Structures are given as structure tokens and as C-alpha cells.
Amino acid sequence: MGKSTTMFFLLRKRRQSYARITRKLDINMRARLTRALLWLLGLSGAHVAVMLAFEGLGFGDAVWLTLTTLTTVGYGDFSASTVVGRFATTFLLYFAGITLLAQLASDYIDYRLKQKEYMIKGLWRWRMKDHVLIINSPLNNPAVYFQRLVSQFRATKAFADTPILVLTDAFPDGLPSRLREMGVVHYHGESTDRGAVEAVSPEHARAIIVLSRDEHSRISDSVTLDVLLQIRNRCGDRMPYTVAECVDEDNRQRTEAAGANTTLRPIRAYPEILVRSLVAPGAEKILENLFTHHDDHAMRFDVTVKDTVWADAACKLIKAGHGTLMAYVTDNGEVECHPAPDHRFDASALILMVREEAIPTEQDLKHCLQT
């Protein structure tokens, strides 16, 4: 086992140990608060009982006196006059109750501060529903990537207000403030950790995105498959719509068999494709093909066009089987994409989506448009 691999497992074990200690401290703090509150209620109840038995107060007045004394407000409208009543007030409230109330308030403030720290550092279980769950993060520049990805979600009507939860180990000190302002929270953990996957509630998610840890390594596909199997085991037949990145083309079928509705090659420069795969399933295939030189892809043809209607040119090219007209290049070199059907244009070149097995020549296009 190499030195780097050993260090990886040591760091992983340390993070898991820290997470267990954190959860234990959180449980202990809540138990401490609960015990203090129960003791305070018991002392208050005992004082109320003494006021009823020895001071002749009604229940409402006894409770009122207990509260005003315990909180040190002391209106003076009621007070203990008997020896037993004064003794009970002194020991039950002055010595024990007020001290316990101050300790309870201090512990509660500490608990809230610790809770906020857990949230920032990704140690808090959010228990979300109907959220977008993103699992893993890019190897390089994860903060920049997530900002672009989330901005695309926020610009889409269907996901503009949807909570976004990220399961990642990339931000041990907390998410960048920009991401938090965009309504993103995270859980710090590894996707191979079952406890971490359970903590992000995949069964309640609206949609799930499983990113490749390293877009250049086929080993990432093994991690992705493991995550998908964990999700499917938790969700069963009610698995949310899931998009998974796949580095090796040969693993696409395995990824889909594991539960992914859509598989994509990792394209870090364009996280928009992931959003389109959720908003318009199937559109990602078209966008993905734009980045390849096989299957359907875009090509430029230096064909001069004069005073032509866009819809007429597009229909002629499609009927002739030459491809789908996507854009044209003006005489000034500017690219105009998908104008209105009745748009009349001049062009020095055309850009078409063509099939690999049926790529036309420039002469084919000239002849088609002139007929």
C-alpha cells in the first residue's frame, strides 16, 4: 500500500471519528438541557405546591408568584408570609431555581452556537424533503463549479426556490459564503460512507446528481456505482430522478442499470448540461453531442446565402437529409443562432447539426438551397 493511500485512509478514519464524537457531544448536550429543564420544572412545581398548601394562594397566583420570583422580576403583588413558604422560596427558588435557570440559559446559548457551527461545517443533519441532492464534488475548483451549477438552478423556473444539499468532503471549514447566500447547504462526508448517504435523505429528494470525483479517472465510476446502489437500496422503487456522470463509455449501461435515469460524461466547463437534463430530460444528449465528433455534431459550411428566409432554408436542408440548420455567420463574422422563422438573412457560412454517417458537402448545400 502506497504512502498516499495510507494517508487517505488515515484521514478518512480521522474524519469519521470526529463525526462520531461530534454526534455524541450533540446528544449529550441535548440530554443535559433536558435534565436541567426537568429539574427546573420540578422545583417550580414544588414551590407552587407549597404556596397552595401554606400560603393560601390560588393556583394561578401561586404560579404567578413562582414565575416572577424565578425570573427575578419580583412585582411584589404576592409574597410568602409563613415560615414554611419563605423557607421554600429561599431554597427552592433563590438558591436552586435561579441558579439552575441561569445555567439552563447558558447551556442553551452554547447549544445554539454549537448547532450553528455544525451547520456551517457540514456536521448537521438537515432532514430535507423535496430538495436537489448533489453527491461528490469536482477534484479541482469545486467552489467555482458549484457556483456556476447553482446559478443555473436559480435561473430555471422549476428549481429557482428548491433547496440544494451537497454531500462532499471538499469544504471541511464550511461552504464559501457565496454558496450559502445562494441557499446551498452541505453535509461533510464521503459518498462511500453509508452514514453520510443516510444523513442527506436521498429517499426524500426531488432530484439527485451524482458527480464524478475525478473526471479523468475511470475509478470514479466505481464510486458512482456504489453511490447509486446505496441510493437504490434506500429508495427502492421510489428512487428520485437521478443524473450520474460516467467517465468510461463502457460503464454507461452499468450506471443506468444501477438506477441512473440519465448518464453524462463529466463536462466541468458546462454544468448547465446537468440542469438541462433535469428540466428537459433528453436535451442533455443533444448538448453532450455538441462536444464530440461522433454521432450528431455541429459543423460549419462556408456557403454563401443571399436574401433567404430562415424557415425556407431550414426546411430544404432537413428534407434533403443534410442536417438541421442551427445558426448562420454574417458577412462581419458574427454568429446568429436560431432566429425567428420569418427572419430574412444573408450569410457567409452555415452551421448545421449533421449525422456522422451523412455529412453533406458544401456543394450539396449550395445545390439544395438554390432549388
Short mmCIF file of C-alpha atoms in Angstrom, two decimals:
data_model
loop_
_atom_site.label_atom_id
_atom_site.label_comp_id
_atom_site.label_asym_id
_atom_site.label_seq_id
_atom_site.Cartn_x
_atom_site.Cartn_y
_atom_site.Cartn_z
CA MET A 1 0.00 0.00 0.00
CA GLY A 2 1.46 3.37 -1.05
CA LYS A 3 2.12 6.28 1.26
CA SER A 4 -0.63 8.40 -0.31
CA THR A 5 -3.16 5.57 0.01
CA THR A 6 -2.25 5.07 3.67
CA MET A 7 -2.63 8.79 4.33
CA PHE A 8 -6.03 8.76 2.60
CA PHE A 9 -7.35 6.02 4.87
CA LEU A 10 -5.91 7.71 7.98
CA LEU A 11 -7.60 10.99 7.10
CA ARG A 12 -10.83 9.20 6.33
CA LYS A 13 -10.74 7.38 9.69
CA ARG A 14 -9.99 10.65 11.48
CA ARG A 15 -12.95 12.40 9.81
CA GLN A 16 -15.31 9.55 10.68
CA SER A 17 -14.05 9.54 14.28
CA TYR A 18 -14.55 13.31 14.52
CA ALA A 19 -18.07 12.98 13.15
CA ARG A 20 -18.93 10.30 15.74
CA ILE A 21 -17.54 12.43 18.58
CA THR A 22 -19.49 15.44 17.32
CA ARG A 23 -22.75 13.49 17.20
CA LYS A 24 -22.08 12.15 20.72
CA LEU A 25 -21.42 15.66 22.07
CA ASP A 26 -24.60 16.89 20.42
CA ILE A 27 -26.64 14.10 22.05
CA ASN A 28 -25.00 14.77 25.45
CA MET A 29 -25.77 18.48 25.22
CA ARG A 30 -29.43 17.83 24.45
CA ALA A 31 -29.63 15.34 27.33
CA ARG A 32 -28.07 17.91 29.65
CA LEU A 33 -30.58 20.56 28.60
CA THR A 34 -33.44 18.12 29.08
CA ARG A 35 -32.29 17.17 32.59
CA ALA A 36 -31.86 20.81 33.62
CA LEU A 37 -35.32 21.69 32.32
CA LEU A 38 -36.92 18.78 34.17
CA TRP A 39 -35.20 19.76 37.42
CA LEU A 40 -36.36 23.36 36.96
CA LEU A 41 -39.94 22.25 36.36
CA GLY A 42 -39.74 20.01 39.42
CA LEU A 43 -38.51 22.81 41.69
CA SER A 44 -41.13 25.19 40.32
CA GLY A 45 -43.87 22.60 40.81
CA ALA A 46 -42.74 22.01 44.41
CA HIS A 47 -42.80 25.76 45.10
CA VAL A 48 -46.29 26.08 43.65
CA ALA A 49 -47.45 23.22 45.85
CA VAL A 50 -46.04 24.92 48.98
CA MET A 51 -47.73 28.20 48.08
CA LEU A 52 -51.04 26.38 47.67
CA ALA A 53 -50.71 24.46 50.95
CA PHE A 54 -49.18 27.03 53.30
CA GLU A 55 -49.82 30.49 51.82
CA GLY A 56 -53.47 30.02 50.86
CA LEU A 57 -52.92 31.26 47.29
CA GLY A 58 -54.97 30.10 44.34
CA PHE A 59 -53.31 28.06 41.61
CA GLY A 60 -52.94 30.98 39.21
CA ASP A 61 -51.48 33.27 41.89
CA ALA A 62 -49.09 30.53 43.07
CA VAL A 63 -47.80 30.01 39.54
CA TRP A 64 -47.50 33.77 39.02
CA LEU A 65 -45.50 34.20 42.22
CA THR A 66 -43.21 31.31 41.28
CA LEU A 67 -42.53 32.76 37.82
CA THR A 68 -41.90 36.32 38.96
CA THR A 69 -39.55 35.10 41.69
CA LEU A 70 -37.72 32.62 39.46
CA THR A 71 -37.12 35.23 36.76
CA THR A 72 -36.11 37.84 39.39
CA VAL A 73 -38.83 40.24 38.19
CA GLY A 74 -40.39 40.49 41.65
CA TYR A 75 -43.50 42.66 41.20
CA GLY A 76 -44.31 42.37 44.92
CA ASP A 77 -48.04 41.87 44.43
CA PHE A 78 -47.71 38.48 46.14
CA SER A 79 -45.11 37.18 48.59
CA ALA A 80 -44.61 34.35 51.06
CA SER A 81 -45.51 35.28 54.64
CA THR A 82 -45.30 31.94 56.51
CA VAL A 83 -42.06 30.40 57.72
CA VAL A 84 -42.53 27.32 55.53
CA GLY A 85 -43.37 29.47 52.50
CA ARG A 86 -40.34 31.71 52.94
CA PHE A 87 -38.07 28.70 53.55
CA ALA A 88 -39.37 27.03 50.37
CA THR A 89 -38.90 30.22 48.32
CA THR A 90 -35.37 30.67 49.61
CA PHE A 91 -34.11 27.16 48.98
CA LEU A 92 -36.28 26.07 46.03
CA LEU A 93 -36.02 29.28 44.03
CA TYR A 94 -33.32 31.63 45.35
CA PHE A 95 -30.59 29.03 45.83
CA ALA A 96 -31.53 26.29 43.39
CA GLY A 97 -34.08 27.58 40.88
CA ILE A 98 -32.46 30.85 39.80
CA THR A 99 -29.03 29.24 39.58
CA LEU A 100 -30.45 26.39 37.54
CA LEU A 101 -32.32 28.79 35.25
CA ALA A 102 -29.12 30.76 34.57
CA GLN A 103 -27.25 27.53 33.84
CA LEU A 104 -30.04 26.39 31.53
CA ALA A 105 -29.96 29.67 29.61
CA SER A 106 -26.17 29.49 29.30
CA ASP A 107 -26.25 25.88 28.10
CA TYR A 108 -28.98 26.68 25.59
CA ILE A 109 -26.94 29.54 24.13
CA ASP A 110 -23.89 27.26 23.90
CA TYR A 111 -26.05 24.62 22.23
CA ARG A 112 -27.34 27.09 19.63
CA LEU A 113 -23.83 28.35 18.90
CA LYS A 114 -22.56 24.80 18.57
CA GLN A 115 -25.52 23.97 16.35
CA LYS A 116 -24.66 26.90 14.07
CA GLU A 117 -21.06 25.71 13.93
CA TYR A 118 -22.23 22.21 12.96
CA MET A 119 -24.37 23.68 10.18
CA ILE A 120 -21.50 25.74 8.79
CA LYS A 121 -19.01 22.86 8.91
CA GLY A 122 -21.45 20.36 7.41
CA LEU A 123 -21.97 18.22 10.51
CA TRP A 124 -25.69 18.92 10.82
CA ARG A 125 -28.34 16.50 9.56
CA TRP A 126 -30.78 18.74 7.68
CA ARG A 127 -33.61 16.21 7.21
CA MET A 128 -34.73 17.90 3.98
CA LYS A 129 -37.58 16.99 1.68
CA ASP A 130 -38.15 17.78 -2.00
CA HIS A 131 -34.58 19.04 -2.38
CA VAL A 132 -31.89 18.73 -5.03
CA LEU A 133 -29.18 16.42 -3.72
CA ILE A 134 -25.70 16.69 -5.23
CA ILE A 135 -23.28 13.94 -4.27
CA ASN A 136 -19.49 14.34 -4.62
CA SER A 137 -17.63 17.37 -5.91
CA PRO A 138 -15.12 18.04 -8.69
CA LEU A 139 -11.49 17.38 -7.92
CA ASN A 140 -10.45 20.89 -8.96
CA ASN A 141 -12.07 24.23 -8.08
CA PRO A 142 -15.26 22.79 -6.52
CA ALA A 143 -16.40 26.19 -5.21
CA VAL A 144 -16.33 27.81 -8.66
CA TYR A 145 -18.05 24.81 -10.22
CA PHE A 146 -20.85 24.76 -7.65
CA GLN A 147 -21.43 28.49 -8.00
CA ARG A 148 -22.00 28.06 -11.74
CA LEU A 149 -24.13 24.98 -11.27
CA VAL A 150 -26.33 26.56 -8.59
CA SER A 151 -26.68 29.79 -10.58
CA GLN A 152 -28.15 27.70 -13.41
CA PHE A 153 -30.62 26.09 -11.00
CA ARG A 154 -31.65 29.51 -9.68
CA ALA A 155 -32.12 30.81 -13.23
CA THR A 156 -34.50 27.94 -14.01
CA LYS A 157 -38.12 28.43 -13.01
CA ALA A 158 -38.61 24.81 -11.97
CA PHE A 159 -35.72 24.94 -9.45
CA ALA A 160 -35.49 28.64 -8.59
CA ASP A 161 -36.52 28.13 -4.95
CA THR A 162 -35.60 24.47 -4.46
CA PRO A 163 -33.25 23.76 -1.52
CA ILE A 164 -29.89 22.35 -2.58
CA LEU A 165 -27.92 19.95 -0.40
CA VAL A 166 -24.38 18.83 -1.27
CA LEU A 167 -22.69 15.72 0.13
CA THR A 168 -18.96 16.35 -0.13
CA ASP A 169 -15.72 16.30 1.82
CA ALA A 170 -14.30 19.28 -0.07
CA PHE A 171 -15.25 22.01 2.43
CA PRO A 172 -14.19 20.92 5.95
CA ASP A 173 -14.32 24.52 7.23
CA GLY A 174 -17.67 25.28 5.61
CA LEU A 175 -19.07 26.32 2.27
CA PRO A 176 -17.96 29.63 0.76
CA SER A 177 -20.25 32.48 1.80
CA ARG A 178 -21.37 32.99 -1.80
CA LEU A 179 -22.81 29.46 -1.94
CA ARG A 180 -24.55 29.86 1.42
CA GLU A 181 -26.13 33.08 0.18
CA MET A 182 -27.48 31.12 -2.80
CA GLY A 183 -29.36 28.79 -0.45
CA VAL A 184 -26.91 25.87 -0.53
CA VAL A 185 -26.07 23.73 2.49
CA HIS A 186 -23.78 20.74 2.74
CA TYR A 187 -23.08 17.63 4.73
CA HIS A 188 -19.39 16.92 5.21
CA GLY A 189 -18.73 13.31 4.45
CA GLU A 190 -17.71 10.78 1.82
CA SER A 191 -20.17 9.30 -0.62
CA THR A 192 -18.87 5.81 0.15
CA ASP A 193 -19.89 6.24 3.80
CA ARG A 194 -23.36 4.77 4.32
CA GLY A 195 -23.95 7.01 7.30
CA ALA A 196 -23.25 10.08 5.21
CA VAL A 197 -25.62 8.96 2.43
CA GLU A 198 -28.31 8.26 5.01
CA ALA A 199 -27.82 11.72 6.53
CA VAL A 200 -28.70 13.54 3.29
CA SER A 201 -32.09 11.77 2.91
CA PRO A 202 -31.89 10.67 -0.75
CA GLU A 203 -35.30 9.00 -0.45
CA HIS A 204 -36.91 12.42 0.11
CA ALA A 205 -35.03 14.27 -2.65
CA ARG A 206 -36.73 15.77 -5.67
CA ALA A 207 -33.72 15.03 -7.88
CA ILE A 208 -30.24 13.60 -7.39
CA ILE A 209 -26.99 14.38 -9.19
CA VAL A 210 -24.00 12.08 -8.70
CA LEU A 211 -20.79 13.75 -9.84
CA SER A 212 -17.54 12.00 -10.73
CA ARG A 213 -14.82 12.65 -8.18
CA ASP A 214 -12.16 12.76 -10.90
CA GLU A 215 -13.36 13.39 -14.42
CA HIS A 216 -10.18 11.83 -15.83
CA SER A 217 -10.16 8.59 -13.83
CA ARG A 218 -12.28 5.53 -14.57
CA ILE A 219 -12.03 4.62 -10.89
CA SER A 220 -14.59 7.38 -10.28
CA ASP A 221 -17.19 5.20 -12.00
CA SER A 222 -16.77 2.59 -9.25
CA VAL A 223 -17.57 5.22 -6.63
CA THR A 224 -20.57 6.38 -8.66
CA LEU A 225 -21.91 2.83 -8.97
CA ASP A 226 -21.51 2.31 -5.22
CA VAL A 227 -23.44 5.52 -4.51
CA LEU A 228 -26.24 4.57 -6.91
CA LEU A 229 -26.61 1.17 -5.28
CA GLN A 230 -26.78 2.78 -1.83
CA ILE A 231 -29.47 5.17 -3.04
CA ARG A 232 -31.49 2.41 -4.69
CA ASN A 233 -31.31 0.30 -1.54
CA ARG A 234 -32.73 3.21 0.47
CA CYS A 235 -35.34 4.35 -2.07
CA GLY A 236 -36.46 1.09 -3.64
CA ASP A 237 -38.91 1.63 -6.50
CA ARG A 238 -39.45 5.27 -5.50
CA MET A 239 -35.96 6.41 -6.47
CA PRO A 240 -35.93 10.14 -7.43
CA TYR A 241 -34.91 11.23 -10.90
CA THR A 242 -31.15 10.66 -10.89
CA VAL A 243 -28.42 12.01 -13.15
CA ALA A 244 -24.98 10.40 -12.90
CA GLU A 245 -21.68 11.27 -14.52
CA CYS A 246 -19.81 8.43 -16.20
CA VAL A 247 -16.16 8.69 -17.26
CA ASP A 248 -15.92 5.46 -19.25
CA GLU A 249 -18.43 5.00 -22.07
CA ASP A 250 -18.47 1.25 -21.41
CA ASN A 251 -19.90 1.87 -17.93
CA ARG A 252 -22.99 3.74 -19.10
CA GLN A 253 -25.19 0.66 -19.17
CA ARG A 254 -23.99 -0.40 -15.72
CA THR A 255 -24.70 3.07 -14.36
CA GLU A 256 -28.22 3.07 -15.77
CA ALA A 257 -28.81 -0.47 -14.51
CA ALA A 258 -27.81 0.76 -11.04
CA GLY A 259 -30.62 3.32 -11.09
CA ALA A 260 -29.48 6.41 -13.02
CA ASN A 261 -32.14 7.86 -15.32
CA THR A 262 -29.53 9.81 -17.26
CA THR A 263 -25.78 9.38 -17.67
CA LEU A 264 -23.42 12.11 -18.83
CA ARG A 265 -19.74 12.44 -19.44
CA PRO A 266 -18.17 14.88 -16.98
CA ILE A 267 -18.01 18.29 -18.68
CA ARG A 268 -16.74 20.63 -15.98
CA ALA A 269 -16.81 23.77 -18.10
CA TYR A 270 -20.57 23.48 -18.68
CA PRO A 271 -22.51 22.46 -15.55
CA GLU A 272 -25.55 23.83 -17.34
CA ILE A 273 -25.93 20.47 -19.07
CA LEU A 274 -26.73 18.81 -15.74
CA VAL A 275 -29.53 21.29 -15.10
CA ARG A 276 -30.97 20.80 -18.59
CA SER A 277 -31.02 17.04 -18.00
CA LEU A 278 -33.41 17.64 -15.09
CA VAL A 279 -35.52 20.38 -16.64
CA ALA A 280 -35.82 18.77 -20.08
CA PRO A 281 -34.77 15.10 -19.90
CA GLY A 282 -33.21 14.08 -23.19
CA ALA A 283 -31.93 17.55 -24.03
CA GLU A 284 -28.62 16.66 -22.41
CA LYS A 285 -27.96 14.16 -25.21
CA ILE A 286 -28.11 16.93 -27.80
CA LEU A 287 -25.88 19.20 -25.75
CA GLU A 288 -23.43 16.41 -25.00
CA ASN A 289 -23.07 15.56 -28.67
CA LEU A 290 -22.02 19.14 -29.37
CA PHE A 291 -18.77 18.39 -27.54
CA THR A 292 -17.92 15.27 -29.54
CA HIS A 293 -17.02 14.48 -33.13
CA HIS A 294 -19.08 11.35 -33.42
CA ASP A 295 -22.81 10.73 -33.60
CA ASP A 296 -24.65 14.02 -34.20
CA HIS A 297 -22.40 17.06 -34.09
CA ALA A 298 -22.24 20.64 -35.32
CA MET A 299 -20.28 21.55 -38.45
CA ARG A 300 -19.60 24.78 -40.30
CA PHE A 301 -20.03 25.00 -44.06
CA ASP A 302 -18.68 28.03 -45.96
CA VAL A 303 -21.75 28.52 -48.12
CA THR A 304 -22.83 31.97 -49.26
CA VAL A 305 -26.54 32.69 -48.84
CA LYS A 306 -28.33 35.83 -50.03
CA ASP A 307 -31.76 37.17 -49.07
CA THR A 308 -33.13 33.87 -47.77
CA VAL A 309 -35.91 33.18 -45.26
CA TRP A 310 -34.71 31.11 -42.31
CA ALA A 311 -37.66 28.70 -42.26
CA ASP A 312 -37.35 28.03 -46.01
CA ALA A 313 -33.63 27.26 -45.78
CA ALA A 314 -34.08 25.04 -42.68
CA CYS A 315 -36.91 23.02 -44.29
CA LYS A 316 -34.99 22.47 -47.52
CA LEU A 317 -31.93 21.19 -45.70
CA ILE A 318 -33.93 18.86 -43.46
CA LYS A 319 -35.95 17.42 -46.35
CA ALA A 320 -32.77 16.77 -48.29
CA GLY A 321 -31.29 14.94 -45.29
CA HIS A 322 -28.37 17.34 -44.97
CA GLY A 323 -28.92 18.15 -41.30
CA THR A 324 -30.60 20.68 -39.02
CA LEU A 325 -29.82 24.35 -39.53
CA MET A 326 -28.63 25.77 -36.17
CA ALA A 327 -27.06 29.16 -36.98
CA TYR A 328 -25.52 31.29 -39.67
CA VAL A 329 -22.45 33.51 -39.91
CA THR A 330 -22.87 37.07 -41.12
CA ASP A 331 -20.50 38.84 -43.51
CA ASN A 332 -18.99 40.51 -40.42
CA GLY A 333 -18.20 37.14 -38.85
CA GLU A 334 -20.93 37.28 -36.21
CA VAL A 335 -22.84 34.08 -35.41
CA GLU A 336 -26.65 34.33 -35.26
CA CYS A 337 -28.28 31.35 -33.55
CA HIS A 338 -31.78 30.10 -34.32
CA PRO A 339 -33.56 33.31 -35.42
CA ALA A 340 -37.31 33.68 -35.96
CA PRO A 341 -38.88 31.54 -38.74
CA ASP A 342 -39.61 34.55 -40.95
CA HIS A 343 -36.15 36.05 -40.46
CA ARG A 344 -34.56 37.02 -43.78
CA PHE A 345 -30.77 36.85 -43.81
CA ASP A 346 -27.52 36.93 -45.74
CA ALA A 347 -24.76 34.57 -44.68
CA SER A 348 -21.16 33.76 -45.45
CA ALA A 349 -21.42 30.37 -43.72
CA LEU A 350 -23.98 27.98 -42.20
CA ILE A 351 -23.73 25.87 -39.06
CA LEU A 352 -25.66 22.59 -39.14
CA MET A 353 -26.20 19.66 -36.82
CA VAL A 354 -25.28 16.70 -39.02
CA ARG A 355 -25.12 12.93 -38.69
CA GLU A 356 -21.73 11.27 -38.76
CA GLU A 357 -22.82 8.84 -41.46
CA ALA A 358 -24.40 11.50 -43.67
CA ILE A 359 -22.16 14.57 -43.74
CA PRO A 360 -23.03 16.73 -46.77
CA THR A 361 -20.56 18.65 -48.88
CA GLU A 362 -20.68 22.39 -49.41
CA GLN A 363 -21.72 21.71 -53.00
CA ASP A 364 -24.66 19.63 -51.73
CA LEU A 365 -25.83 22.55 -49.60
CA LYS A 366 -25.49 25.08 -52.42
CA HIS A 367 -27.49 22.91 -54.78
CA CYS A 368 -30.18 22.28 -52.15
CA LEU A 369 -30.67 25.94 -51.30
CA GLN A 370 -30.77 27.03 -54.95
CA THR A 371 -33.54 24.63 -55.93
#
